[in-house]
mmCIF file of C-alpha atoms in Angstrom:
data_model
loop_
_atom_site.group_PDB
_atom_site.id
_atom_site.type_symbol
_atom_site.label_atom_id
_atom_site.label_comp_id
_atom_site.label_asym_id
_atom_site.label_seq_id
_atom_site.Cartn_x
_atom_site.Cartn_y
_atom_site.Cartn_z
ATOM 1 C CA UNK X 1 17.117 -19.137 30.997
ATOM 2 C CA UNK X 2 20.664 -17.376 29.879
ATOM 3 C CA UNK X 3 21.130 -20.185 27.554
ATOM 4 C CA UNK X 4 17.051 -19.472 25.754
ATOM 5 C CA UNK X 5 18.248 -15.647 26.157
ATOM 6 C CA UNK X 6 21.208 -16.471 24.120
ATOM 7 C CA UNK X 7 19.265 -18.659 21.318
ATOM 8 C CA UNK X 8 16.672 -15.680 21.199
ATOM 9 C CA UNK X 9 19.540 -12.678 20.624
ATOM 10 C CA UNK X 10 20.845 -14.950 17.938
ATOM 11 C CA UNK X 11 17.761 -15.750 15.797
ATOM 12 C CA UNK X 12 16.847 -12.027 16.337
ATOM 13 C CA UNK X 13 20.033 -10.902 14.501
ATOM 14 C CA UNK X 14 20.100 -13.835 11.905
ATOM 15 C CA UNK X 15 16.241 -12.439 11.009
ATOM 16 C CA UNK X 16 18.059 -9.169 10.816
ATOM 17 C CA UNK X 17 20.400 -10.015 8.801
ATOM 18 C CA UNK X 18 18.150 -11.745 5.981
ATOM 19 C CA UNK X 19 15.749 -8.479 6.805
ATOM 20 C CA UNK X 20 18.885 -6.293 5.882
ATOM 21 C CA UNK X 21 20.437 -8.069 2.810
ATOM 22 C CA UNK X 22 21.010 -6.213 -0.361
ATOM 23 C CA UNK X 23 20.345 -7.394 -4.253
ATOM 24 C CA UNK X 24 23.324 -8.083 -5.984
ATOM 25 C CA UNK X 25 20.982 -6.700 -8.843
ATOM 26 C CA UNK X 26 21.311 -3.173 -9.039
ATOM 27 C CA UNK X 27 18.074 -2.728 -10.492
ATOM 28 C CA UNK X 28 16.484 -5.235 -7.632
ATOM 29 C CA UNK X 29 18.024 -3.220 -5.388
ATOM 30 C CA UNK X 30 16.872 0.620 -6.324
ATOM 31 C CA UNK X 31 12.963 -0.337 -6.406
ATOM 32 C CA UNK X 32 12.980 -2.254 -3.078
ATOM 33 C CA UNK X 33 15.235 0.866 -1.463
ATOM 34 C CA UNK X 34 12.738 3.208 -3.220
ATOM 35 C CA UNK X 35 9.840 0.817 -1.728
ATOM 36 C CA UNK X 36 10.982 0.805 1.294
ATOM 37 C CA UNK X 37 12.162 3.636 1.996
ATOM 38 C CA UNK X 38 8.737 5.128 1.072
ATOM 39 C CA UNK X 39 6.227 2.412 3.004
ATOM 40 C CA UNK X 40 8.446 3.018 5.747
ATOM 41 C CA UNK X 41 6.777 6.669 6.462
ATOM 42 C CA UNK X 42 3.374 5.230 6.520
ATOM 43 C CA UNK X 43 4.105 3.790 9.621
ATOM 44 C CA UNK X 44 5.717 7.459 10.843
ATOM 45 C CA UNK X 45 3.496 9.574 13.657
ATOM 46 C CA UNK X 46 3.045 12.011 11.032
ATOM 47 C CA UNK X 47 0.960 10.001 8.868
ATOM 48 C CA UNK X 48 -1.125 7.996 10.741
ATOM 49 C CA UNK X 49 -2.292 10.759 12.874
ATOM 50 C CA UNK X 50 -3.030 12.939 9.905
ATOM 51 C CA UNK X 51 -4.894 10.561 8.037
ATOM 52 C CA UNK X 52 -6.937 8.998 11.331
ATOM 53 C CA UNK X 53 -7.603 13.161 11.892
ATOM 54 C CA UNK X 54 -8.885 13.360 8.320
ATOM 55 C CA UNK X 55 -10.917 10.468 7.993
ATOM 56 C CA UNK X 56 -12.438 11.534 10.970
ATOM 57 C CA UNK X 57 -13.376 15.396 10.062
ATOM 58 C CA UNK X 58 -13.881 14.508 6.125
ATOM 59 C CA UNK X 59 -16.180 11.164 6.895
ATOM 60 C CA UNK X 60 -19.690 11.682 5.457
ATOM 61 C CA UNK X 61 -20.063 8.171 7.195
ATOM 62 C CA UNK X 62 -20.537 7.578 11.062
ATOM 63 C CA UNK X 63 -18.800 4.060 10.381
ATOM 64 C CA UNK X 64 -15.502 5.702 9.109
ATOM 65 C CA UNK X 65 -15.473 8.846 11.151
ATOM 66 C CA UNK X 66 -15.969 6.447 14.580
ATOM 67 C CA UNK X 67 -13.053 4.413 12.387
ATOM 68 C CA UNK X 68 -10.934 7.612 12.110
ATOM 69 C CA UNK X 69 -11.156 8.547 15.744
ATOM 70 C CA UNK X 70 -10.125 5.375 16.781
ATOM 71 C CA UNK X 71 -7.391 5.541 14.379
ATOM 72 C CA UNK X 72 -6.207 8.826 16.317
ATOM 73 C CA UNK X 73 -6.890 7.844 19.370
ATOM 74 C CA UNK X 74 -5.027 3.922 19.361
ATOM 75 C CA UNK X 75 -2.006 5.316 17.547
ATOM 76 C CA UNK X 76 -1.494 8.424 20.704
ATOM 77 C CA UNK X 77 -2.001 6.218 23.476
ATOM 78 C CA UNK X 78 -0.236 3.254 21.837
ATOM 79 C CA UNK X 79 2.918 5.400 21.922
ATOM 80 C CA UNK X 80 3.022 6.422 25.730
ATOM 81 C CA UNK X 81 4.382 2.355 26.472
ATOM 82 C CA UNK X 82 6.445 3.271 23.314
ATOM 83 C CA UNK X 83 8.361 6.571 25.130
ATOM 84 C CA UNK X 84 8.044 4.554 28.550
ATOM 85 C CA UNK X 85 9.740 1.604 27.331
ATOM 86 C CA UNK X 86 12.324 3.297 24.743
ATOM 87 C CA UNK X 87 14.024 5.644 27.812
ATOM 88 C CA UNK X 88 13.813 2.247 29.560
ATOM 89 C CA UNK X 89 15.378 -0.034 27.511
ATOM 90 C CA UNK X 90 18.053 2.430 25.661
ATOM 91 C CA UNK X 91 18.382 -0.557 22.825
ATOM 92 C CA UNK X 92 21.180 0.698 20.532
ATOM 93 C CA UNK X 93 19.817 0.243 16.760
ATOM 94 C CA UNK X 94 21.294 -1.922 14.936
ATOM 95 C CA UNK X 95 23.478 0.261 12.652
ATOM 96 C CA UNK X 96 24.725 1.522 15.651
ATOM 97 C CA UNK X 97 25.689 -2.164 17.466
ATOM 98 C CA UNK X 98 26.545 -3.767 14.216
ATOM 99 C CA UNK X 99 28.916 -2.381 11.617
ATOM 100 C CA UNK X 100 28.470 -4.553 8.917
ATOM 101 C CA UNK X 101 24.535 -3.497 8.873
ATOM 102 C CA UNK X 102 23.254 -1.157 6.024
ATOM 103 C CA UNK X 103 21.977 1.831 7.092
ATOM 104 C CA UNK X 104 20.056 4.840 5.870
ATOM 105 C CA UNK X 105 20.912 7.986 5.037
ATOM 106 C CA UNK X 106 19.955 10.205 8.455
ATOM 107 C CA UNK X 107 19.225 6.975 10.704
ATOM 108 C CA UNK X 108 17.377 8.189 13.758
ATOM 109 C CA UNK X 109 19.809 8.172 17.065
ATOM 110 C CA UNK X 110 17.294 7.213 20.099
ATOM 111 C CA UNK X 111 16.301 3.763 21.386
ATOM 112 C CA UNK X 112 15.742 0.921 18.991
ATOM 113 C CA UNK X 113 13.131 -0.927 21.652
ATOM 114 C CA UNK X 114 10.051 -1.040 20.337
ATOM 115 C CA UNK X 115 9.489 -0.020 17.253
ATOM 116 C CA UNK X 116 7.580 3.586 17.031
ATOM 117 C CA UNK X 117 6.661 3.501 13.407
ATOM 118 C CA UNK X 118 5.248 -0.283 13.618
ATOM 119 C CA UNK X 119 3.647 0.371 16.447
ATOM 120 C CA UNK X 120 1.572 3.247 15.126
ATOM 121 C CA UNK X 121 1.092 1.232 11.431
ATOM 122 C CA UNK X 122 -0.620 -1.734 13.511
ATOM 123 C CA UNK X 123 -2.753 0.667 15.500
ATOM 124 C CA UNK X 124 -3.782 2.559 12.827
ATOM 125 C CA UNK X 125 -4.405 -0.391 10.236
ATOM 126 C CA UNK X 126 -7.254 -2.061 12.723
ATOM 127 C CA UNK X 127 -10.124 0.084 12.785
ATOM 128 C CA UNK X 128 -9.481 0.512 9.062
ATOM 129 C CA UNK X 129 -10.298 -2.771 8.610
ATOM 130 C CA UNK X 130 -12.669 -3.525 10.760
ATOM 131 C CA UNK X 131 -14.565 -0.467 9.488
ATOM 132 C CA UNK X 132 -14.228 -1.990 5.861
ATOM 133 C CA UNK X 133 -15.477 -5.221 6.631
ATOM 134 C CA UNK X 134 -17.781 -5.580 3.976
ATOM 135 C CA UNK X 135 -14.975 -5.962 1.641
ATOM 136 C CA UNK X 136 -12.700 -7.725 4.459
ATOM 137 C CA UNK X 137 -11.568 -10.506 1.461
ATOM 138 C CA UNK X 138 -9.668 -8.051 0.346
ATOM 139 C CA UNK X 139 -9.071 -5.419 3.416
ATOM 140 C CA UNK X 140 -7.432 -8.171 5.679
ATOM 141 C CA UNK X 141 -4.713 -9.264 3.075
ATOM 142 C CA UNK X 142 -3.995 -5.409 1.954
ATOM 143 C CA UNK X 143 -3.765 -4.312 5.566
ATOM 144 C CA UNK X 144 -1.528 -7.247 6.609
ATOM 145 C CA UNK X 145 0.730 -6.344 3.411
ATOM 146 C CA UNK X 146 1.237 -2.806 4.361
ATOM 147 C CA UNK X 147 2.023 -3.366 8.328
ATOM 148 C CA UNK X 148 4.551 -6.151 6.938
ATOM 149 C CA UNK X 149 6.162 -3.836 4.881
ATOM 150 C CA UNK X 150 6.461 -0.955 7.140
ATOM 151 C CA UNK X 151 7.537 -3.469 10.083
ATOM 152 C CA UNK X 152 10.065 -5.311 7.310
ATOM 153 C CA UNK X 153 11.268 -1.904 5.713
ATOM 154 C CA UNK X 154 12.332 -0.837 9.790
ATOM 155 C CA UNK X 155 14.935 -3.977 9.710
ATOM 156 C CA UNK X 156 15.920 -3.196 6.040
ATOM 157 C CA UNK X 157 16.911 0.104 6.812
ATOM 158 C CA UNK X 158 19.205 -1.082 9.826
ATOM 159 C CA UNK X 159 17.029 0.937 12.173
ATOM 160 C CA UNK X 160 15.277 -1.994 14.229
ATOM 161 C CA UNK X 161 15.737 -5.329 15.031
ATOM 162 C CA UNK X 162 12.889 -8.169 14.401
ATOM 163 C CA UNK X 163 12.189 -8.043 18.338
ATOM 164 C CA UNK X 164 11.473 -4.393 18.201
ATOM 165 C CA UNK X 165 8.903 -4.810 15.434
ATOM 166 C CA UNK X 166 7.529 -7.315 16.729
ATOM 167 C CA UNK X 167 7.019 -5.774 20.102
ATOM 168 C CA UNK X 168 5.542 -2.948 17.899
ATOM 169 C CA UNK X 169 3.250 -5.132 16.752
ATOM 170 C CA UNK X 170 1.806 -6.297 19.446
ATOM 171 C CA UNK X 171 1.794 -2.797 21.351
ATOM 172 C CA UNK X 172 -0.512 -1.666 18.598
ATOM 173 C CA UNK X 173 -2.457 -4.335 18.395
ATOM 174 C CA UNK X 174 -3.277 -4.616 21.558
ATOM 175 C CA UNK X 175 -4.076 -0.677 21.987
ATOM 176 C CA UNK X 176 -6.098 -0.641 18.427
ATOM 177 C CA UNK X 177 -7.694 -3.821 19.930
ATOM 178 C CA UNK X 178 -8.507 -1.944 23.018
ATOM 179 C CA UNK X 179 -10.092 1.193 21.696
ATOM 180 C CA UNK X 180 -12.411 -0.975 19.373
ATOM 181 C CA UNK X 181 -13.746 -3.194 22.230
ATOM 182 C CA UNK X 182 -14.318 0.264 24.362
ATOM 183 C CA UNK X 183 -15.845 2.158 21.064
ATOM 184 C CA UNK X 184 -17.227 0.223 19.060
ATOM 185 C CA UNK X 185 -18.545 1.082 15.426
#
């Protein structure tokens, strides 16, 4: 079990690392910080609780306001294992462990384990699409793209490791999953 425990703490910071890389091209490397460093606040607490409450109040539809609500409500509750599990855990982020990771500018100090801002992304991006399933061709893809990115621009900025968005993930997932299957549209 040490020995798997070992293998796992190594591919997580080799993922890392390849997550954290910078272009040589200076060019290359401005639009993906700029990119990054933007998609990453979609996946802040700020956003996807604003935008769940507005689709919610502003809805003329009782498919996206139930989709808004849900929204609200997956992203709060997903984040109470968040806080349990952070104070828990006390992961150091990776800027702090590592020093040859790039960090950015104002990196948050508490736990690394598991990523907040994917968390919220992947409970907020469900109901969305499920709500917009008559155009799910296209919904699916475009929601998968933007929970990538926030979950990949967490490791790019040094600020989580590939197990912390991953556990994201699945936290809100499995909350989004939860509320939907209890309220459905």
């Amino acid at each position: 079990m040490e020995r798997m425990m070992g293998w796992l703490r190594t591919q997580d910071r080799q993922l890392l690392l390849i997550a954290n890389k910078r272009s040589a091209n200076r060019w290359i490397q401005a639009c993906l910080g700029r990119w990054l460093g933007t998609i990453t606040h979609m996946g802040g607490a700020t956003f996807t609780l604003a935008t769940g409450l507005l689709i919610a109040l502003a809805s003329s539809s009782d498919l996206w306001r139930t989709a808004g609500w849900q929204c609200l409500l997956a992203v709060a509750l997903s984040h109470l294992p968040v806080a349990i599990m952070k104070r828990r855990f006390r992961r150091l982020r990776p800027y702090q462990k590592l020093p040859f990771i790039n960090a950015c500018h104002h990196p948050l100090q508490d736990s690394s384990f598991p990523s907040g801002h994917t968390t919220a992304i992947f409970s907020w991006l469900l109901p969305l699409t499920l709500a917009a399933s008559a155009s799910a061709l296209y919904m699916i893809p475009a929601a998968l793209l933007v929970g990538l990115s926030v979950a990949w621009s967490r490791m790019y900025l040094g600020l989580h490791y590939p197990s912390d968005v991953t556990a994201g993930f699945l936290l809100g997932t499995a909350t989004s999953a939860s509320i939907v299957s209890l309220w459905p549209i």
